[in-house]
PDB file of C-alpha atoms in Angstrom:
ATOM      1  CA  UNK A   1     -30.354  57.492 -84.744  1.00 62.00           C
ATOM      2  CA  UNK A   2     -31.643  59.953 -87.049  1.00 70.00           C
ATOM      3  CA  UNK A   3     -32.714  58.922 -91.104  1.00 69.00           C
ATOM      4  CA  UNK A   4     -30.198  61.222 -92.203  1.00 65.00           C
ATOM      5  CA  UNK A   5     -26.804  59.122 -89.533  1.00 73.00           C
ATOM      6  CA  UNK A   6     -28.097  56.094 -90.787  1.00 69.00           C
ATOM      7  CA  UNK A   7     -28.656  56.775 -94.378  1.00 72.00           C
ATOM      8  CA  UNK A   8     -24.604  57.960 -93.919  1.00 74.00           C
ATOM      9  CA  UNK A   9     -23.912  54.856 -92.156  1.00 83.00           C
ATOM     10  CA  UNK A  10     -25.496  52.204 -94.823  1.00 83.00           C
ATOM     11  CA  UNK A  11     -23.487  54.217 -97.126  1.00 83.00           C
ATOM     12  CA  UNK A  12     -20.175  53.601 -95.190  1.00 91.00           C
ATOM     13  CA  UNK A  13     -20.581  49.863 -95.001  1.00 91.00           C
ATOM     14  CA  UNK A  14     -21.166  49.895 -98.659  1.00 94.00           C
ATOM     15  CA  UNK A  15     -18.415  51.838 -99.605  1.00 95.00           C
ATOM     16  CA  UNK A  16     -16.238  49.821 -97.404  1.00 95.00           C
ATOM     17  CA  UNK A  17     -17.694  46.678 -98.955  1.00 96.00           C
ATOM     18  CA  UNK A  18     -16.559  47.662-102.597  1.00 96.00           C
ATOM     19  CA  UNK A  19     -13.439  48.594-101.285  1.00 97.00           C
ATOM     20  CA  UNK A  20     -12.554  45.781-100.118  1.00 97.00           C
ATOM     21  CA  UNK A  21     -13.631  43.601-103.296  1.00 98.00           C
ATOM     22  CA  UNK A  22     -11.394  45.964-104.758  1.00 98.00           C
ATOM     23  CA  UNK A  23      -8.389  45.065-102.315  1.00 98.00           C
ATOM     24  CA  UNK A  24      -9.311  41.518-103.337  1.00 98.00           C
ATOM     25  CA  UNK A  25      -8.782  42.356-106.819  1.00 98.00           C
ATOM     26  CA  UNK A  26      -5.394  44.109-106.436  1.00 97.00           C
ATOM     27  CA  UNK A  27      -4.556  41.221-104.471  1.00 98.00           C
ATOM     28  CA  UNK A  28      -5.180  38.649-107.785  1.00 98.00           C
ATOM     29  CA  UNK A  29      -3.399  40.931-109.733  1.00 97.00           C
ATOM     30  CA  UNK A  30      -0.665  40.966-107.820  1.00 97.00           C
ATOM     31  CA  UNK A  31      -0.553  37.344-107.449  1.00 98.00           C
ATOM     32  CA  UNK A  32      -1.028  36.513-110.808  1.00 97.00           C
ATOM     33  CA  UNK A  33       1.536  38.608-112.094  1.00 95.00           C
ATOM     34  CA  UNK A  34       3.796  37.015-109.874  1.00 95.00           C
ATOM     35  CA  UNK A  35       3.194  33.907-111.630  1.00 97.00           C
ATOM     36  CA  UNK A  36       3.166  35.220-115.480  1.00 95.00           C
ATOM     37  CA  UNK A  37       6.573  36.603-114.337  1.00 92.00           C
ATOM     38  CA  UNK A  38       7.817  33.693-113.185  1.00 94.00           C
ATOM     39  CA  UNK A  39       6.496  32.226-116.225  1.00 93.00           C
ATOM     40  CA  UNK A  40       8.181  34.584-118.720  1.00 88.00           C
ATOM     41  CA  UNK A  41      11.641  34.175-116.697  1.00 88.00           C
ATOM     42  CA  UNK A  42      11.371  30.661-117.636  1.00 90.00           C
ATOM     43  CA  UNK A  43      11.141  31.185-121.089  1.00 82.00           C
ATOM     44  CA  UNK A  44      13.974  33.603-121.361  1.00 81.00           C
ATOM     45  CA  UNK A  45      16.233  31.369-119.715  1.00 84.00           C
ATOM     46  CA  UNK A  46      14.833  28.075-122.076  1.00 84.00           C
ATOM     47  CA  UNK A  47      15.755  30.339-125.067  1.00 78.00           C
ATOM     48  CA  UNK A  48      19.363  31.879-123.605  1.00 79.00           C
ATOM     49  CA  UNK A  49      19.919  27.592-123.037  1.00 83.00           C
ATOM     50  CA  UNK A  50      19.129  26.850-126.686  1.00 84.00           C
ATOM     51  CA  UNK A  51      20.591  30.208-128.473  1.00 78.00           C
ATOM     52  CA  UNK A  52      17.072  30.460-129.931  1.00 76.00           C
ATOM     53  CA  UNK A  53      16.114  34.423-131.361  1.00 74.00           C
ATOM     54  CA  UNK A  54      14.467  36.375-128.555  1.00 68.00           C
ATOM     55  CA  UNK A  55      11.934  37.792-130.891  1.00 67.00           C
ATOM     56  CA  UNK A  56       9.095  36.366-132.524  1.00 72.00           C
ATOM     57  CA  UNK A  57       6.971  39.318-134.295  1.00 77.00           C
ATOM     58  CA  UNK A  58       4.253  36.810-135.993  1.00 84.00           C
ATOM     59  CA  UNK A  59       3.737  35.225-132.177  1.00 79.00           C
ATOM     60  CA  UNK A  60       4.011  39.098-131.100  1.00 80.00           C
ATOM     61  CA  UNK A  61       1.223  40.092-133.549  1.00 84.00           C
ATOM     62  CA  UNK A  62      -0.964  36.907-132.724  1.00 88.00           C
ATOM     63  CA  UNK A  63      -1.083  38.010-128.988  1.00 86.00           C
ATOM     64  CA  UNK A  64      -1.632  41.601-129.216  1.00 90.00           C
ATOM     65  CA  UNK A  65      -4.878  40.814-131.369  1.00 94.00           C
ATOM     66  CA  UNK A  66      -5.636  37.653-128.907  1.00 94.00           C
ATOM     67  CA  UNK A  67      -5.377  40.039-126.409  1.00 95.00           C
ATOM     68  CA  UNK A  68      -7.226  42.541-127.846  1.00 97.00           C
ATOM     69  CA  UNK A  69     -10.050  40.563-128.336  1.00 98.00           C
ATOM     70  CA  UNK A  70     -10.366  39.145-124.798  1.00 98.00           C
ATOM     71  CA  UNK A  71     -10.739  42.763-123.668  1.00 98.00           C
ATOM     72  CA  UNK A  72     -12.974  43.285-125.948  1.00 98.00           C
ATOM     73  CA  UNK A  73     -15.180  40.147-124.907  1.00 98.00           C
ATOM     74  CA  UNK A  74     -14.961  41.822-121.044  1.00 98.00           C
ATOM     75  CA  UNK A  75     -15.794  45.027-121.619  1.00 98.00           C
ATOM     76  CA  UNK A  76     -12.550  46.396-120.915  1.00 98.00           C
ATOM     77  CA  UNK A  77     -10.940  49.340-123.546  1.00 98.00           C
ATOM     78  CA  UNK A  78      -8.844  47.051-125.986  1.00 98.00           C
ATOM     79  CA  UNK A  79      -6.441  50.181-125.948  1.00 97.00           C
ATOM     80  CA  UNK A  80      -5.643  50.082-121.968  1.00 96.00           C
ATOM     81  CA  UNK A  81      -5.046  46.680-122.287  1.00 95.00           C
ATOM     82  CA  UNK A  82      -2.620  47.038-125.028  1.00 94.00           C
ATOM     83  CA  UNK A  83      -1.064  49.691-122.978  1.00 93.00           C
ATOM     84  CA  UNK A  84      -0.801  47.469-119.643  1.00 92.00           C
ATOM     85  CA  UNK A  85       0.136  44.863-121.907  1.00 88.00           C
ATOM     86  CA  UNK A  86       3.012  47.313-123.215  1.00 85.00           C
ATOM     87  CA  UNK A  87       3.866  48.187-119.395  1.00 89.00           C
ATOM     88  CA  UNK A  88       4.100  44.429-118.648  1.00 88.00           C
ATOM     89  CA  UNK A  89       6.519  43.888-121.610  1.00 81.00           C
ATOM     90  CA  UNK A  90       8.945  46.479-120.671  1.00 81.00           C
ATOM     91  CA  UNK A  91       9.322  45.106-117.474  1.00 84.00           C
ATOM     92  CA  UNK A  92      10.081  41.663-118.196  1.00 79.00           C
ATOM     93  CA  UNK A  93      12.535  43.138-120.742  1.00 76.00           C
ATOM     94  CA  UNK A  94      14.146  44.791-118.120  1.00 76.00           C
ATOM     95  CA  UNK A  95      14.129  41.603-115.689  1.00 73.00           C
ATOM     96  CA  UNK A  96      15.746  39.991-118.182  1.00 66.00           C
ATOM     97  CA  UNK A  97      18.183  42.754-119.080  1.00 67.00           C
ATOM     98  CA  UNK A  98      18.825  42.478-115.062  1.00 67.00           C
ATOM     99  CA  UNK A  99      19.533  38.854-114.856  1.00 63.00           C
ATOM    100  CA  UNK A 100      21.543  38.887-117.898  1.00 58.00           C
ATOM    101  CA  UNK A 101      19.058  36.748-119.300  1.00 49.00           C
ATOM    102  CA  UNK A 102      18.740  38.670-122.524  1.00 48.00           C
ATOM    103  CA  UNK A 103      16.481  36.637-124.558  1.00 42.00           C
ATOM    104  CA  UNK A 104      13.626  38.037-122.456  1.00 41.00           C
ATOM    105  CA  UNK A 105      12.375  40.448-125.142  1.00 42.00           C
ATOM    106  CA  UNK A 106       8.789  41.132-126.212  1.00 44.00           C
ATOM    107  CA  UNK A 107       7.893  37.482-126.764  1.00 43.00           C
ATOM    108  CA  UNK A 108       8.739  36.340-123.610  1.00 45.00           C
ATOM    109  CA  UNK A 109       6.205  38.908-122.116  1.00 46.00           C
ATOM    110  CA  UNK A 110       3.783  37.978-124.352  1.00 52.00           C
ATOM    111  CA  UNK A 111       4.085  34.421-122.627  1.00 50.00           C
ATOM    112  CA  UNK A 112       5.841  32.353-125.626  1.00 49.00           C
TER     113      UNK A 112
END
């Protein structure tokens, strides 16, 4: 085996290595979604049950700069996580809107 075919094939194994700490990763995401979905469907039901407001924009406000902050603390652009944050939101509004649990809004998401 030449320098050159091994040099490629080191490189291989450590590309595949990363990628698969990535496929890891995706897999936590995945799962933990899962769970913060689960989570938020909760509360939208708890607050269709009681007839309590499905918004709460000083809880809103407190998470977005919580949030913020944690991303922030990792290293990770405090705008893309507002924006995934944002993503994650619209969903769960629209899981809501689906199971005609529509108390699901913004706070929900948020995990109030």
């Amino acid at each position: 085996m030449s320098a050159v075919t091994h040099q490629k094939s080191e490189a291989g194994a450590e590309l595949q290595r990363l990628r698969d700490s990535i496929d890891n990763l995706d897999a936590v995401l995945v799962h933990t979604l899962a769970e913060r979905f689960k989570c938020t469907q909760k509360v939208g039901e708890y607050k269709a049950r009681y007839s309590l407001p499905p918004a709460d924009p000083i809880r809103e406000e407190a998470q977005i700069k919580r949030l913020r902050s944690l991303a922030e603390t990792a290293k990770l652009d405090p705008d893309f996580a507002e924006k995934f944050l944002a993503f994650i939101v619209k969903e769960v509004i629209r899981h809501h809107e689906a199971t005609g649990t529509v108390g699901g809004l913004k706070t929900e998401a948020l995990g109030e």
